[in-house]
CSV table of C-alpha atoms in Angstrom, one decimal:
chain,number,residue,atom,x,y,z
A,1,UNK,CA,-48.2,185.1,87.3
A,2,UNK,CA,-51.1,182.7,87.0
A,3,UNK,CA,-53.1,183.1,83.7
A,4,UNK,CA,-56.9,182.8,83.1
A,5,UNK,CA,-56.2,178.8,82.1
A,6,UNK,CA,-54.6,178.0,85.6
A,7,UNK,CA,-57.1,180.4,86.9
A,8,UNK,CA,-59.5,178.6,85.6
A,9,UNK,CA,-58.5,174.9,86.2
A,10,UNK,CA,-58.0,175.8,90.0
A,11,UNK,CA,-61.6,177.4,90.7
A,12,UNK,CA,-64.1,175.4,91.9
A,13,UNK,CA,-66.6,173.6,89.3
A,14,UNK,CA,-70.1,175.4,89.5
A,15,UNK,CA,-73.4,175.3,87.8
A,16,UNK,CA,-75.3,172.3,86.4
A,17,UNK,CA,-72.4,170.0,86.5
A,18,UNK,CA,-72.0,170.5,90.2
A,19,UNK,CA,-73.1,166.8,91.7
A,20,UNK,CA,-74.0,168.1,95.0
A,21,UNK,CA,-73.9,165.9,97.7
A,22,UNK,CA,-77.0,167.0,99.6
A,23,UNK,CA,-79.2,166.0,96.2
A,24,UNK,CA,-77.1,162.7,96.4
A,25,UNK,CA,-77.8,162.1,100.3
A,26,UNK,CA,-81.4,162.2,99.4
A,27,UNK,CA,-81.5,160.2,96.3
A,28,UNK,CA,-79.6,157.4,98.1
A,29,UNK,CA,-82.3,157.5,101.0
A,30,UNK,CA,-85.1,157.1,98.5
A,31,UNK,CA,-83.9,154.8,96.0
A,32,UNK,CA,-83.2,152.2,99.5
A,33,UNK,CA,-87.0,153.1,100.6
A,34,UNK,CA,-88.3,152.3,97.0
A,35,UNK,CA,-86.1,149.2,96.6
A,36,UNK,CA,-87.4,148.4,100.3
A,37,UNK,CA,-90.9,149.2,99.4
A,38,UNK,CA,-91.3,147.7,95.5
A,39,UNK,CA,-88.6,145.2,95.0
A,40,UNK,CA,-85.6,145.5,92.7
A,41,UNK,CA,-87.8,144.1,89.7
A,42,UNK,CA,-90.3,146.7,90.0
A,43,UNK,CA,-88.7,149.5,91.1
A,44,UNK,CA,-88.0,152.3,88.5
A,45,UNK,CA,-85.5,155.6,88.5
A,46,UNK,CA,-88.8,157.6,87.4
A,47,UNK,CA,-90.4,156.0,91.2
A,48,UNK,CA,-86.7,157.2,92.6
A,49,UNK,CA,-87.5,160.6,91.4
A,50,UNK,CA,-90.4,161.2,92.8
A,51,UNK,CA,-89.9,159.5,96.5
A,52,UNK,CA,-86.4,162.0,96.1
A,53,UNK,CA,-87.8,165.1,94.8
A,54,UNK,CA,-85.4,165.4,92.3
A,55,UNK,CA,-85.6,165.3,88.4
A,56,UNK,CA,-84.4,162.6,86.0
A,57,UNK,CA,-81.5,164.3,84.9
A,58,UNK,CA,-80.3,164.3,88.9
A,59,UNK,CA,-80.5,160.7,88.1
A,60,UNK,CA,-79.0,160.4,85.3
A,61,UNK,CA,-75.8,162.1,85.8
A,62,UNK,CA,-74.7,160.1,88.4
A,63,UNK,CA,-75.5,156.7,86.8
A,64,UNK,CA,-76.9,155.8,83.4
A,65,UNK,CA,-79.0,152.7,84.9
A,66,UNK,CA,-81.3,151.2,87.2
A,67,UNK,CA,-78.4,148.2,87.7
A,68,UNK,CA,-75.4,151.1,88.1
A,69,UNK,CA,-77.3,153.1,90.6
A,70,UNK,CA,-78.3,150.1,92.9
A,71,UNK,CA,-74.9,148.4,92.5
A,72,UNK,CA,-72.8,151.4,93.5
A,73,UNK,CA,-75.1,152.6,96.2
A,74,UNK,CA,-76.0,149.2,97.8
A,75,UNK,CA,-71.8,148.9,97.6
A,76,UNK,CA,-70.9,152.1,99.4
A,77,UNK,CA,-73.6,151.4,102.4
A,78,UNK,CA,-71.5,147.2,102.3
A,79,UNK,CA,-68.9,148.9,102.8
A,80,UNK,CA,-68.9,150.9,105.5
A,81,UNK,CA,-70.0,147.8,107.6
A,82,UNK,CA,-67.2,145.0,106.5
A,83,UNK,CA,-66.4,143.7,109.9
A,84,UNK,CA,-63.0,144.9,111.1
A,85,UNK,CA,-60.2,142.5,111.0
A,86,UNK,CA,-57.8,143.6,114.1
A,87,UNK,CA,-56.4,141.0,115.5
A,88,UNK,CA,-57.8,140.1,118.8
A,89,UNK,CA,-55.2,137.4,119.9
A,90,UNK,CA,-57.4,134.5,119.2
A,91,UNK,CA,-59.5,132.2,116.2
A,92,UNK,CA,-62.0,132.4,118.2
A,93,UNK,CA,-61.5,136.1,119.2
A,94,UNK,CA,-62.2,137.0,115.4
A,95,UNK,CA,-65.0,134.7,114.9
A,96,UNK,CA,-67.0,136.2,117.6
A,97,UNK,CA,-66.3,139.7,116.8
A,98,UNK,CA,-67.0,139.2,112.8
A,99,UNK,CA,-70.1,137.4,113.7
A,100,UNK,CA,-71.3,140.6,116.0
A,101,UNK,CA,-70.3,143.3,113.8
A,102,UNK,CA,-72.2,141.2,110.7
A,103,UNK,CA,-75.3,140.7,112.9
A,104,UNK,CA,-75.5,144.6,113.9
A,105,UNK,CA,-75.5,145.1,110.2
A,106,UNK,CA,-77.7,142.9,108.7
A,107,UNK,CA,-80.0,144.0,111.6
A,108,UNK,CA,-80.6,147.3,110.2
A,109,UNK,CA,-84.5,147.6,109.3
A,110,UNK,CA,-84.4,147.5,105.6
A,111,UNK,CA,-81.7,145.1,105.0
A,112,UNK,CA,-84.2,142.3,105.6
A,113,UNK,CA,-86.3,143.3,102.4
A,114,UNK,CA,-83.5,144.4,100.5
A,115,UNK,CA,-80.8,141.8,100.8
A,116,UNK,CA,-83.5,138.6,99.8
A,117,UNK,CA,-84.3,140.3,96.9
A,118,UNK,CA,-81.5,141.3,95.6
A,119,UNK,CA,-79.9,137.6,95.9
A,120,UNK,CA,-83.1,136.5,93.8
A,121,UNK,CA,-82.8,139.0,91.5
A,122,UNK,CA,-78.9,138.2,91.3
A,123,UNK,CA,-80.2,134.6,90.2
A,124,UNK,CA,-81.9,135.7,87.2
A,125,UNK,CA,-79.4,138.5,86.4
A,126,UNK,CA,-75.4,137.4,85.8
A,127,UNK,CA,-74.9,141.0,85.7
A,128,UNK,CA,-76.0,142.5,88.6
A,129,UNK,CA,-74.7,139.0,90.0
A,130,UNK,CA,-71.3,139.7,89.1
A,131,UNK,CA,-71.3,143.5,90.3
A,132,UNK,CA,-72.7,142.6,93.9
A,133,UNK,CA,-70.6,139.6,94.3
A,134,UNK,CA,-67.4,141.9,93.1
A,135,UNK,CA,-68.2,144.8,95.5
A,136,UNK,CA,-70.3,143.5,98.1
A,137,UNK,CA,-69.2,140.0,99.2
A,138,UNK,CA,-65.7,140.0,97.7
A,139,UNK,CA,-64.7,142.4,100.4
A,140,UNK,CA,-66.6,140.4,103.0
A,141,UNK,CA,-64.7,137.3,102.3
A,142,UNK,CA,-61.3,139.0,101.9
A,143,UNK,CA,-61.7,139.7,105.4
A,144,UNK,CA,-62.6,136.2,106.9
A,145,UNK,CA,-59.3,135.0,104.7
A,146,UNK,CA,-57.2,137.7,106.7
A,147,UNK,CA,-58.5,136.1,109.9
A,148,UNK,CA,-58.0,132.6,108.8
A,149,UNK,CA,-54.4,133.2,107.7
A,150,UNK,CA,-54.0,134.8,110.6
A,151,UNK,CA,-55.4,131.8,112.5
A,152,UNK,CA,-53.1,129.5,110.4
A,153,UNK,CA,-49.6,131.6,111.1
A,154,UNK,CA,-50.9,131.0,114.9
A,155,UNK,CA,-51.2,127.8,114.1
A,156,UNK,CA,-54.5,127.3,115.3
A,157,UNK,CA,-55.5,126.0,111.6
A,158,UNK,CA,-53.6,123.6,109.2
A,159,UNK,CA,-52.0,125.2,106.1
A,160,UNK,CA,-54.1,123.1,104.0
A,161,UNK,CA,-57.3,124.6,105.1
A,162,UNK,CA,-60.0,124.7,102.8
A,163,UNK,CA,-60.3,128.4,102.8
A,164,UNK,CA,-63.6,128.7,100.6
A,165,UNK,CA,-65.2,126.0,102.7
A,166,UNK,CA,-64.5,128.1,105.7
A,167,UNK,CA,-65.7,131.0,104.5
A,168,UNK,CA,-68.8,130.0,103.8
A,169,UNK,CA,-69.5,129.2,107.4
A,170,UNK,CA,-68.7,132.4,108.7
A,171,UNK,CA,-71.6,134.4,106.7
A,172,UNK,CA,-73.9,131.6,105.8
A,173,UNK,CA,-75.5,130.7,109.1
A,174,UNK,CA,-76.3,133.9,109.8
A,175,UNK,CA,-77.8,135.0,106.8
A,176,UNK,CA,-80.4,131.8,106.6
A,177,UNK,CA,-80.9,132.7,110.3
A,178,UNK,CA,-82.2,136.2,109.6
A,179,UNK,CA,-83.5,136.2,106.6
A,180,UNK,CA,-84.8,133.0,105.7
A,181,UNK,CA,-85.6,130.6,108.9
A,182,UNK,CA,-86.3,133.0,111.3
A,183,UNK,CA,-85.0,132.8,115.2
A,184,UNK,CA,-83.7,134.6,117.6
A,185,UNK,CA,-79.9,135.9,117.4
A,186,UNK,CA,-79.1,137.2,120.7
A,187,UNK,CA,-75.8,136.5,122.9
A,188,UNK,CA,-76.2,133.0,123.2
A,189,UNK,CA,-77.0,132.3,119.8
A,190,UNK,CA,-73.8,134.2,118.7
A,191,UNK,CA,-71.9,132.0,121.4
A,192,UNK,CA,-72.9,128.6,120.0
A,193,UNK,CA,-72.2,129.8,116.9
A,194,UNK,CA,-68.8,131.1,117.4
A,195,UNK,CA,-68.0,127.6,119.2
A,196,UNK,CA,-69.4,125.6,116.2
A,197,UNK,CA,-67.8,127.8,113.7
A,198,UNK,CA,-63.9,127.3,115.4
A,199,UNK,CA,-65.2,123.2,115.8
A,200,UNK,CA,-65.9,122.9,112.4
A,201,UNK,CA,-62.5,124.6,110.6
A,202,UNK,CA,-59.8,123.3,113.4
A,203,UNK,CA,-61.4,119.8,113.4
A,204,UNK,CA,-58.9,118.6,110.7
A,205,UNK,CA,-55.9,119.7,112.7
């Protein structure tokens, strides 16, 4: 026989305490639009609620602060676009696929406005820097480390390769090209960049 207490524990939650996914998704879209339009420093929780058409309580039930909201939602979006680490069979193939998948994520219309702003704000806020580095950059650097370790096992890279320096080469050129210098990022560019990165990381063999 099921007791009332057991029944209550199994009953799906209801009422104001439920964080409806549809509301969360509406807030998520509003936050990214507001962040792209106003920038992190000028964006407020109140502005996000107005854009989303929800009350302040809907935000504060989910996040205690603007920083917590931005870090969680940006991290979730970034996690959905971490390059795959499936073995292509060669360092060249792994590098090229990593670059193409990274480039596809960077081409999102809001990314070019949000990423430079968050990088600038991170330079002024240690807590924001640490949170974004852990949640956004960390998984990407781990993905690169996996590719480098695999190439080392194949004999394509020396065992004593400077992994931190090599990892910088995978992302920095694309970020600089798209978000700072500008210029085409077509197939020909990705091919040239792939050759350049492979040549650089294998130079000490």
